[in-house]
mmCIF file of C-alpha atoms and ligand atoms in Angstrom:
data_model
loop_
_atom_site.group_PDB
_atom_site.id
_atom_site.type_symbol
_atom_site.label_atom_id
_atom_site.label_comp_id
_atom_site.label_asym_id
_atom_site.label_seq_id
_atom_site.Cartn_x
_atom_site.Cartn_y
_atom_site.Cartn_z
ATOM 1 C CA MET U 1 43.262 21.255 -50.695
ATOM 2 C CA ALA U 2 42.378 22.113 -47.065
ATOM 3 C CA THR U 3 44.966 21.123 -44.466
ATOM 4 C CA ASP U 4 44.625 20.654 -40.773
ATOM 5 C CA ALA U 5 47.420 21.836 -38.476
ATOM 6 C CA SER U 6 46.438 19.267 -35.811
ATOM 7 C CA ARG U 7 47.133 16.536 -38.384
ATOM 8 C CA GLY U 8 50.642 17.821 -38.998
ATOM 9 C CA GLY U 9 49.588 19.677 -42.147
ATOM 10 C CA THR U 10 48.228 16.553 -43.893
ATOM 11 C CA PRO U 11 45.223 17.208 -46.137
ATOM 12 C CA SER U 12 41.862 17.143 -44.346
ATOM 13 C CA LEU U 13 39.268 15.131 -46.227
ATOM 14 C CA LEU U 14 36.620 15.993 -43.669
ATOM 15 C CA SER U 15 36.641 19.669 -44.611
ATOM 16 C CA THR U 16 36.076 18.787 -48.281
ATOM 17 C CA LEU U 17 33.040 16.532 -47.738
ATOM 18 C CA PRO U 18 29.937 17.586 -49.666
ATOM 19 C CA LYS U 19 26.961 18.444 -47.441
ATOM 20 C CA GLU U 20 24.758 15.742 -48.950
ATOM 21 C CA LEU U 21 26.352 12.309 -48.720
ATOM 22 C CA PRO U 22 25.326 9.145 -50.589
ATOM 23 C CA LEU U 23 24.111 6.225 -48.496
ATOM 24 C CA ASP U 24 26.695 3.929 -50.116
ATOM 25 C CA PHE U 25 29.519 6.192 -48.967
ATOM 26 C CA LEU U 26 28.214 6.172 -45.378
ATOM 27 C CA LYS U 27 27.854 2.386 -45.495
ATOM 28 C CA GLU U 28 31.446 2.081 -46.688
ATOM 29 C CA ILE U 29 32.993 4.286 -44.005
ATOM 30 C CA THR U 30 31.016 2.583 -41.203
ATOM 31 C CA ASP U 31 31.861 -0.903 -42.398
ATOM 32 C CA GLY U 32 28.221 -1.488 -43.347
ATOM 33 C CA PHE U 33 26.976 -0.024 -40.039
ATOM 34 C CA SER U 34 28.685 -2.920 -38.287
ATOM 35 C CA PRO U 35 28.130 -3.550 -34.553
ATOM 36 C CA GLU U 36 31.889 -3.057 -33.976
ATOM 37 C CA ARG U 37 31.518 0.525 -35.179
ATOM 38 C CA LYS U 38 28.523 1.300 -32.972
ATOM 39 C CA LEU U 39 29.210 4.222 -30.618
ATOM 40 C CA GLY U 40 25.842 4.196 -28.923
ATOM 41 C CA LYS U 41 22.084 4.308 -29.315
ATOM 42 C CA GLY U 42 19.793 7.155 -28.411
ATOM 43 C CA ALA U 43 16.185 8.221 -28.637
ATOM 44 C CA PHE U 44 16.341 8.930 -32.373
ATOM 45 C CA GLY U 45 18.647 6.289 -33.743
ATOM 46 C CA THR U 46 22.038 4.588 -33.578
ATOM 47 C CA VAL U 47 25.415 6.295 -33.895
ATOM 48 C CA TYR U 48 28.361 4.666 -35.721
ATOM 49 C CA LYS U 49 31.997 5.608 -36.113
ATOM 50 C CA GLY U 50 32.837 6.453 -39.720
ATOM 51 C CA ILE U 51 36.485 6.361 -40.802
ATOM 52 C CA LEU U 52 37.528 8.322 -43.889
ATOM 53 C CA GLN U 53 40.279 7.134 -46.223
ATOM 54 C CA ASN U 54 42.947 9.220 -44.477
ATOM 55 C CA GLY U 55 41.909 8.029 -40.991
ATOM 56 C CA GLU U 56 39.815 11.078 -40.028
ATOM 57 C CA MET U 57 36.669 10.122 -38.148
ATOM 58 C CA ILE U 58 33.057 11.243 -38.120
ATOM 59 C CA ALA U 59 30.002 10.103 -36.155
ATOM 60 C CA VAL U 60 27.140 8.880 -38.329
ATOM 61 C CA LYS U 61 23.710 8.903 -36.711
ATOM 62 C CA LYS U 62 21.344 6.554 -38.528
ATOM 63 C CA LEU U 63 17.847 7.667 -37.646
ATOM 64 C CA ALA U 64 15.449 4.863 -36.774
ATOM 65 C CA ASP U 65 13.573 3.515 -39.830
ATOM 66 C CA ASN U 66 10.240 4.487 -38.384
ATOM 67 C CA SER U 67 11.283 8.018 -37.355
ATOM 68 C CA PRO U 68 8.597 10.418 -38.506
ATOM 69 C CA VAL U 69 11.096 12.896 -39.945
ATOM 70 C CA ALA U 70 10.045 15.988 -41.871
ATOM 71 C CA PRO U 71 9.376 15.640 -45.631
ATOM 72 C CA GLU U 72 12.501 15.694 -47.835
ATOM 73 C CA LYS U 73 12.559 19.399 -48.761
ATOM 74 C CA GLN U 74 11.883 20.525 -45.182
ATOM 75 C CA PHE U 75 14.418 18.023 -43.812
ATOM 76 C CA GLN U 76 17.071 19.350 -46.217
ATOM 77 C CA ASN U 77 16.317 22.979 -45.371
ATOM 78 C CA GLU U 78 16.433 22.366 -41.642
ATOM 79 C CA VAL U 79 19.639 20.333 -41.852
ATOM 80 C CA VAL U 80 21.346 22.989 -43.964
ATOM 81 C CA ASN U 81 20.285 25.609 -41.378
ATOM 82 C CA LEU U 82 21.648 23.429 -38.567
ATOM 83 C CA MET U 83 24.934 22.980 -40.432
ATOM 84 C CA ALA U 84 25.389 26.744 -40.276
ATOM 85 C CA VAL U 85 25.291 26.602 -36.450
ATOM 86 C CA GLN U 86 28.975 26.790 -35.615
ATOM 87 C CA HIS U 87 30.436 27.368 -32.184
ATOM 88 C CA GLU U 88 33.325 25.847 -30.263
ATOM 89 C CA ASN U 89 30.908 24.282 -27.764
ATOM 90 C CA ILE U 90 28.403 22.862 -30.245
ATOM 91 C CA VAL U 91 29.015 19.591 -32.099
ATOM 92 C CA LYS U 92 29.402 20.436 -35.760
ATOM 93 C CA LEU U 93 26.923 18.854 -38.154
ATOM 94 C CA VAL U 94 29.061 18.076 -41.198
ATOM 95 C CA GLY U 95 26.723 16.262 -43.565
ATOM 96 C CA TYR U 96 23.493 14.378 -44.078
ATOM 97 C CA CYS U 97 21.803 11.754 -46.197
ATOM 98 C CA HIS U 98 18.094 11.437 -46.985
ATOM 99 C CA GLN U 99 17.720 8.679 -49.530
ATOM 100 C CA ALA U 100 15.036 6.180 -50.502
ATOM 101 C CA GLN U 101 15.996 2.504 -50.565
ATOM 102 C CA LYS U 102 14.123 -0.637 -51.554
ATOM 103 C CA LYS U 103 13.550 -2.926 -48.588
ATOM 104 C CA VAL U 104 11.754 -6.216 -48.116
ATOM 105 C CA ILE U 105 9.515 -6.128 -45.068
ATOM 106 C CA GLU U 106 7.078 -8.571 -43.518
ATOM 107 C CA HIS U 107 3.478 -7.339 -43.551
ATOM 108 C CA ASN U 108 0.468 -9.394 -42.425
ATOM 109 C CA GLY U 109 2.347 -12.666 -42.935
ATOM 110 C CA ARG U 110 3.678 -11.744 -46.413
ATOM 111 C CA TYR U 111 6.923 -10.251 -47.648
ATOM 112 C CA ILE U 112 6.537 -7.072 -49.662
ATOM 113 C CA LEU U 113 8.952 -4.656 -51.353
ATOM 114 C CA VAL U 114 8.694 -1.069 -50.143
ATOM 115 C CA ASP U 115 10.588 2.191 -50.499
ATOM 116 C CA VAL U 116 12.088 3.228 -47.163
ATOM 117 C CA VAL U 117 13.712 6.610 -46.699
ATOM 118 C CA GLU U 118 17.010 6.364 -44.821
ATOM 119 C CA SER U 119 17.858 9.557 -42.949
ATOM 120 C CA LEU U 120 21.322 10.020 -41.503
ATOM 121 C CA LEU U 121 23.147 12.898 -39.847
ATOM 122 C CA CYS U 122 26.942 13.142 -39.763
ATOM 123 C CA TYR U 123 28.741 14.965 -36.963
ATOM 124 C CA GLU U 124 32.305 15.833 -36.069
ATOM 125 C CA TYR U 125 33.710 12.990 -33.952
ATOM 126 C CA ALA U 126 34.245 13.567 -30.227
ATOM 127 C CA PRO U 127 37.013 11.174 -29.088
ATOM 128 C CA ASN U 128 36.432 11.465 -25.342
ATOM 129 C CA GLY U 129 32.846 10.189 -25.428
ATOM 130 C CA ASN U 130 30.072 11.741 -23.420
ATOM 131 C CA LEU U 131 29.912 13.358 -20.000
ATOM 132 C CA ASP U 132 27.643 10.666 -18.552
ATOM 133 C CA LYS U 133 30.507 8.187 -18.814
ATOM 134 C CA CYS U 134 32.955 10.193 -16.715
ATOM 135 C CA ILE U 135 31.371 12.485 -14.131
ATOM 136 C CA PHE U 136 29.659 9.981 -11.842
ATOM 137 C CA ASP U 137 32.576 7.618 -11.384
ATOM 138 C CA THR U 138 35.195 8.780 -8.885
ATOM 139 C CA SER U 139 37.918 6.947 -10.814
ATOM 140 C CA SER U 140 37.247 8.829 -14.082
ATOM 141 C CA ARG U 141 36.020 12.133 -12.700
ATOM 142 C CA PRO U 142 38.001 15.103 -14.003
ATOM 143 C CA ASP U 143 39.592 17.528 -11.488
ATOM 144 C CA TRP U 144 37.708 20.654 -10.492
ATOM 145 C CA LYS U 145 39.491 22.941 -12.975
ATOM 146 C CA THR U 146 38.381 20.672 -15.850
ATOM 147 C CA CYS U 147 34.835 20.369 -14.409
ATOM 148 C CA PHE U 148 34.584 24.161 -14.164
ATOM 149 C CA ASN U 149 35.771 24.610 -17.756
ATOM 150 C CA ILE U 150 33.240 22.002 -18.888
ATOM 151 C CA ILE U 151 30.432 23.892 -17.106
ATOM 152 C CA LYS U 152 31.570 27.187 -18.642
ATOM 153 C CA GLY U 153 31.779 25.662 -22.116
ATOM 154 C CA ILE U 154 28.274 24.149 -21.903
ATOM 155 C CA CYS U 155 26.867 27.518 -20.783
ATOM 156 C CA GLN U 156 28.634 29.347 -23.615
ATOM 157 C CA GLY U 157 27.245 26.828 -26.108
ATOM 158 C CA LEU U 158 23.718 27.261 -24.738
ATOM 159 C CA HIS U 159 24.121 31.060 -24.772
ATOM 160 C CA PHE U 160 24.943 30.749 -28.461
ATOM 161 C CA LEU U 161 21.838 28.630 -29.177
ATOM 162 C CA HIS U 162 19.507 30.874 -27.154
ATOM 163 C CA LYS U 163 20.893 34.334 -27.802
ATOM 164 C CA GLU U 164 23.067 34.431 -30.874
ATOM 165 C CA MET U 165 20.850 32.794 -33.498
ATOM 166 C CA ASP U 166 18.245 34.674 -35.596
ATOM 167 C CA LYS U 167 15.651 32.394 -34.042
ATOM 168 C CA PRO U 168 16.599 30.814 -30.684
ATOM 169 C CA ILE U 169 17.192 27.062 -30.790
ATOM 170 C CA VAL U 170 15.631 25.387 -27.758
ATOM 171 C CA HIS U 171 17.571 22.165 -27.198
ATOM 172 C CA LEU U 172 14.876 20.214 -25.257
ATOM 173 C CA ASP U 173 17.178 17.318 -24.303
ATOM 174 C CA LEU U 174 20.150 18.718 -22.400
ATOM 175 C CA GLN U 175 21.650 15.924 -20.322
ATOM 176 C CA PRO U 176 25.129 14.440 -19.748
ATOM 177 C CA ALA U 177 24.796 11.928 -22.623
ATOM 178 C CA ASN U 178 24.347 14.898 -24.969
ATOM 179 C CA ILE U 179 27.520 16.631 -23.882
ATOM 180 C CA LEU U 180 30.442 15.237 -25.836
ATOM 181 C CA LEU U 181 34.107 15.829 -25.067
ATOM 182 C CA ASP U 182 36.856 16.498 -27.596
ATOM 183 C CA ASP U 183 40.570 15.590 -27.260
ATOM 184 C CA ASN U 184 41.112 18.488 -24.874
ATOM 185 C CA MET U 185 37.988 17.823 -22.784
ATOM 186 C CA VAL U 186 36.261 20.814 -24.398
ATOM 187 C CA PRO U 187 32.512 20.149 -24.088
ATOM 188 C CA LYS U 188 30.322 20.120 -27.185
ATOM 189 C CA ILE U 189 26.541 20.145 -27.005
ATOM 190 C CA SER U 190 25.091 17.501 -29.329
ATOM 191 C CA ASP U 191 21.599 16.643 -30.568
ATOM 192 C CA PHE U 192 20.595 20.308 -30.871
ATOM 193 C CA GLY U 193 17.824 21.229 -33.266
ATOM 194 C CA LEU U 194 16.307 17.741 -33.475
ATOM 195 C CA SER U 195 12.890 19.196 -32.697
ATOM 196 C CA ARG U 196 13.112 21.031 -36.032
ATOM 197 C CA LEU U 197 13.483 17.702 -37.828
ATOM 198 C CA PHE U 198 11.045 15.619 -35.802
ATOM 199 C CA GLY U 199 8.584 18.194 -34.506
ATOM 200 C CA GLU U 200 8.373 19.329 -30.900
ATOM 201 C CA GLU U 201 5.813 16.802 -29.637
ATOM 202 C CA GLN U 202 7.622 13.818 -31.171
ATOM 203 C CA THR U 203 10.864 15.054 -29.594
ATOM 204 C CA ARG U 204 9.161 15.173 -26.196
ATOM 205 C CA ILE U 205 7.722 11.674 -26.556
ATOM 206 C CA ASN U 206 11.077 10.214 -27.701
ATOM 207 C CA THR U 207 12.911 11.923 -24.857
ATOM 208 C CA ILE U 208 10.424 10.834 -22.159
ATOM 209 C CA ASN U 209 10.878 7.237 -23.316
ATOM 210 C CA VAL U 210 14.600 7.277 -22.566
ATOM 211 C CA VAL U 211 15.306 5.873 -19.113
ATOM 212 C CA GLY U 212 16.493 8.604 -16.772
ATOM 213 C CA ALA U 213 15.738 11.504 -19.142
ATOM 214 C CA LYS U 214 12.780 12.752 -17.089
ATOM 215 C CA GLY U 215 15.127 13.930 -14.342
ATOM 216 C CA TYR U 216 16.425 16.634 -16.687
ATOM 217 C CA MET U 217 13.096 17.842 -18.051
ATOM 218 C CA ALA U 218 11.501 20.995 -16.675
ATOM 219 C CA PRO U 219 8.129 20.167 -15.081
ATOM 220 C CA GLU U 220 6.166 22.446 -17.443
ATOM 221 C CA TYR U 221 7.739 20.681 -20.453
ATOM 222 C CA LEU U 222 7.486 17.168 -19.040
ATOM 223 C CA TYR U 223 3.840 17.409 -17.944
ATOM 224 C CA ARG U 224 2.330 20.078 -20.203
ATOM 225 C CA GLY U 225 4.602 20.173 -23.265
ATOM 226 C CA GLU U 226 5.322 23.890 -22.714
ATOM 227 C CA ILE U 227 8.482 24.874 -24.531
ATOM 228 C CA SER U 228 10.719 27.863 -23.983
ATOM 229 C CA THR U 229 14.385 28.591 -23.470
ATOM 230 C CA ARG U 230 13.540 28.410 -19.741
ATOM 231 C CA SER U 231 12.962 24.668 -19.979
ATOM 232 C CA ASP U 232 16.555 24.309 -21.205
ATOM 233 C CA ILE U 233 17.693 26.413 -18.223
ATOM 234 C CA TYR U 234 16.094 23.862 -15.877
ATOM 235 C CA SER U 235 17.990 21.008 -17.578
ATOM 236 C CA LEU U 236 21.172 23.073 -17.498
ATOM 237 C CA GLY U 237 20.711 23.519 -13.735
ATOM 238 C CA VAL U 238 20.487 19.762 -13.176
ATOM 239 C CA LEU U 239 23.557 19.293 -15.355
ATOM 240 C CA ILE U 240 25.568 21.931 -13.477
ATOM 241 C CA MET U 241 24.615 20.380 -10.138
ATOM 242 C CA GLU U 242 25.598 16.920 -11.358
ATOM 243 C CA ILE U 243 28.971 18.032 -12.702
ATOM 244 C CA THR U 244 29.675 19.970 -9.511
ATOM 245 C CA THR U 245 28.542 17.336 -7.020
ATOM 246 C CA GLY U 246 29.259 14.160 -9.018
ATOM 247 C CA GLU U 247 25.834 12.916 -7.923
ATOM 248 C CA LYS U 248 23.254 11.669 -10.439
ATOM 249 C CA ASN U 249 20.164 13.912 -10.688
ATOM 250 C CA PHE U 250 21.765 15.575 -7.648
ATOM 251 C CA SER U 251 20.077 12.731 -5.808
ATOM 252 C CA SER U 252 18.342 13.401 -2.551
ATOM 253 C CA GLU U 253 17.383 11.405 0.466
ATOM 254 C CA LYS U 254 13.820 10.271 1.045
ATOM 255 C CA ASP U 255 11.240 12.939 1.859
ATOM 256 C CA MET U 256 13.541 15.814 1.030
ATOM 257 C CA SER U 257 13.523 17.804 -2.189
ATOM 258 C CA ALA U 258 16.760 17.545 -4.101
ATOM 259 C CA ARG U 259 17.266 21.295 -3.781
ATOM 260 C CA ASP U 260 16.854 21.218 0.006
ATOM 261 C CA PHE U 261 19.190 18.248 0.099
ATOM 262 C CA VAL U 262 21.917 20.155 -1.759
ATOM 263 C CA ARG U 263 21.411 23.293 0.323
ATOM 264 C CA GLN U 264 21.793 21.308 3.540
ATOM 265 C CA THR U 265 24.512 18.930 2.439
ATOM 266 C CA TRP U 266 26.859 21.081 0.397
ATOM 267 C CA THR U 267 28.277 23.162 3.206
ATOM 268 C CA ASP U 268 31.796 24.651 2.971
ATOM 269 C CA GLU U 269 33.189 21.741 4.989
ATOM 270 C CA HIS U 270 31.506 19.168 2.742
ATOM 271 C CA ILE U 271 32.823 20.845 -0.416
ATOM 272 C CA ALA U 272 36.316 20.971 1.052
ATOM 273 C CA SER U 273 36.169 17.261 1.919
ATOM 274 C CA LYS U 274 34.836 16.290 -1.530
ATOM 275 C CA TYR U 275 37.548 18.127 -3.439
ATOM 276 C CA SER U 276 40.866 17.789 -1.717
ATOM 277 C CA SER U 277 43.306 20.699 -1.994
ATOM 278 C CA LEU U 278 40.935 23.308 -3.392
ATOM 279 C CA ASP U 279 42.322 26.819 -3.152
ATOM 280 C CA ALA U 280 40.081 29.683 -2.053
ATOM 281 C CA GLY U 281 39.331 30.725 -5.654
ATOM 282 C CA SER U 282 38.252 27.211 -6.638
ATOM 283 C CA LEU U 283 36.123 26.850 -3.503
ATOM 284 C CA GLN U 284 34.319 30.039 -4.546
ATOM 285 C CA GLU U 285 33.803 28.607 -8.062
ATOM 286 C CA VAL U 286 32.215 25.444 -6.613
ATOM 287 C CA LYS U 287 29.882 27.589 -4.502
ATOM 288 C CA THR U 288 29.007 29.812 -7.476
ATOM 289 C CA CYS U 289 28.132 26.731 -9.539
ATOM 290 C CA ILE U 290 25.912 25.290 -6.808
ATOM 291 C CA ASP U 291 24.219 28.666 -6.454
ATOM 292 C CA ILE U 292 23.626 28.941 -10.228
ATOM 293 C CA GLY U 293 22.390 25.333 -10.428
ATOM 294 C CA LEU U 294 19.854 25.907 -7.663
ATOM 295 C CA LYS U 295 18.563 29.090 -9.322
ATOM 296 C CA CYS U 296 18.083 27.222 -12.615
ATOM 297 C CA VAL U 297 15.897 24.462 -11.176
ATOM 298 C CA ASP U 298 13.211 26.654 -9.653
ATOM 299 C CA ILE U 299 9.820 25.059 -10.283
ATOM 300 C CA ASP U 300 8.513 28.514 -11.211
ATOM 301 C CA GLN U 301 10.075 29.093 -14.626
ATOM 302 C CA ARG U 302 9.862 32.891 -14.267
ATOM 303 C CA LYS U 303 12.219 32.729 -11.297
ATOM 304 C CA ARG U 304 14.908 30.817 -13.158
ATOM 305 C CA THR U 305 18.057 32.709 -13.897
ATOM 306 C CA SER U 306 18.882 33.624 -17.529
ATOM 307 C CA ILE U 307 21.726 32.243 -19.625
ATOM 308 C CA VAL U 308 23.191 35.768 -19.930
ATOM 309 C CA GLU U 309 23.391 36.094 -16.133
ATOM 310 C CA ILE U 310 24.857 32.608 -15.837
ATOM 311 C CA VAL U 311 27.653 33.273 -18.329
ATOM 312 C CA ASP U 312 28.400 36.617 -16.640
ATOM 313 C CA LYS U 313 28.586 34.993 -13.215
ATOM 314 C CA LEU U 314 30.850 32.198 -14.408
ATOM 315 C CA ASN U 315 33.156 34.749 -15.961
ATOM 316 C CA GLY U 316 33.267 36.711 -12.729
ATOM 317 C CA ARG U 317 31.118 39.536 -14.096
ATOM 318 C CA HIS U 318 28.317 40.465 -11.759
ATOM 319 C CA ALA U 319 25.252 42.497 -12.593
ATOM 320 C CA PRO U 320 25.541 46.020 -11.128
HETATM 321 N N1 ATP W 401 29.725 13.094 -32.479
HETATM 322 C C1 ATP W 401 29.960 12.032 -31.715
HETATM 323 N N2 ATP W 401 31.216 11.628 -31.436
HETATM 324 C C2 ATP W 401 31.457 10.567 -30.631
HETATM 325 N N3 ATP W 401 30.488 9.836 -30.052
HETATM 326 C C3 ATP W 401 29.209 10.192 -30.289
HETATM 327 C C4 ATP W 401 28.881 11.297 -31.134
HETATM 328 N N4 ATP W 401 27.537 11.419 -31.158
HETATM 329 C C5 ATP W 401 27.057 10.453 -30.378
HETATM 330 N N5 ATP W 401 28.047 9.694 -29.863
HETATM 331 C C6 ATP W 401 27.905 8.550 -28.948
HETATM 332 O O1 ATP W 401 26.756 7.807 -29.294
HETATM 333 C C7 ATP W 401 25.864 7.734 -28.180
HETATM 334 C C8 ATP W 401 24.430 7.790 -28.698
HETATM 335 O O2 ATP W 401 24.189 9.100 -29.155
HETATM 336 P P1 ATP W 401 22.754 9.690 -29.395
HETATM 337 O O3 ATP W 401 22.919 11.141 -29.668
HETATM 338 O O4 ATP W 401 22.056 8.889 -30.431
HETATM 339 O O5 ATP W 401 21.972 9.392 -28.071
HETATM 340 P P2 ATP W 401 22.118 9.940 -26.608
HETATM 341 O O6 ATP W 401 22.687 11.312 -26.677
HETATM 342 O O7 ATP W 401 22.867 8.939 -25.783
HETATM 343 O O8 ATP W 401 20.625 9.948 -26.110
HETATM 344 P P3 ATP W 401 19.401 10.827 -26.653
HETATM 345 O O9 ATP W 401 19.117 10.429 -28.057
HETATM 346 O O10 ATP W 401 18.300 10.484 -25.735
HETATM 347 O O11 ATP W 401 19.792 12.261 -26.546
HETATM 348 C C9 ATP W 401 26.230 8.935 -27.301
HETATM 349 O O12 ATP W 401 25.899 8.714 -25.965
HETATM 350 C C10 ATP W 401 27.716 9.083 -27.532
HETATM 351 O O13 ATP W 401 28.440 8.322 -26.597
#
């Protein structure tokens, strides 16, 4: 049986889970999808904490009943493909369920019995929640070293999705709520590949409907539905700026573009005052991150920097 060193060598049940999981099993480990187990709700459904018999945890995302998911065979194929996406900075998809259930629903003033397909996705559990909950509050904000490692990790995860897959995966919804943090504050990109399950247009509509999500969407994607890895780069830029500055949507003052605001406000003196006791190396890292963030959010998508350049810069490698 598989063991897990982090659990003191005790057997890991998680690593022995079958890919396809019965609905009854998921109900059992989430206490019947009870409100006490609810971790949060997003554009595609509600996430619950599932606890296995030995105490290991998983996150179970129950897709909304009316989600227009792909037909069963396609759903299974896509999910199995997504389960093969494995990287330290990507949340691991560990299982799924796609099962019909009888349900009584009200229709035109009458109750009728219908078959409803329940679709659920199971992910590795991230104990430190999401980035949105910690970066904007000065009391919970990590120190600069941790922030920099979070930025680097997110960029490495996105590099993997864009450059290391047979077919690039465009995330389409990169934002702080979709960056989860493990025990060691290692960032994990979640919700990747949902467009393959829901279709690209449905993903855009669901995302637009989430309050605050528009601030992360590249203009060509938000207004014209144009999709490319460059739209993720725009969202990444907003994310980098937010983590670096601690300011939501790198907020600006009236009548000034957010980019101009950052350029004018984030002078060396301002950075030094925001982060007390930064050494020269860290000050340079803050400036590099601001510079990268600004290059990502160019309105002209062709001028945005590439994920390869970003990772090189963050690792101190500069193009010749
Ligand atoms: N693997 C996980 N481990 C721990 N908590 C999780 C996990 N996945 C999701 N959550 C929690 O559940 C919340 C809801 O997640 P979900 O992915 O449904 O929506 P979201 O990311 O907040 O928004 P959106 O659907 O618009 O991307 C998250 O914000 C997060 O706090």
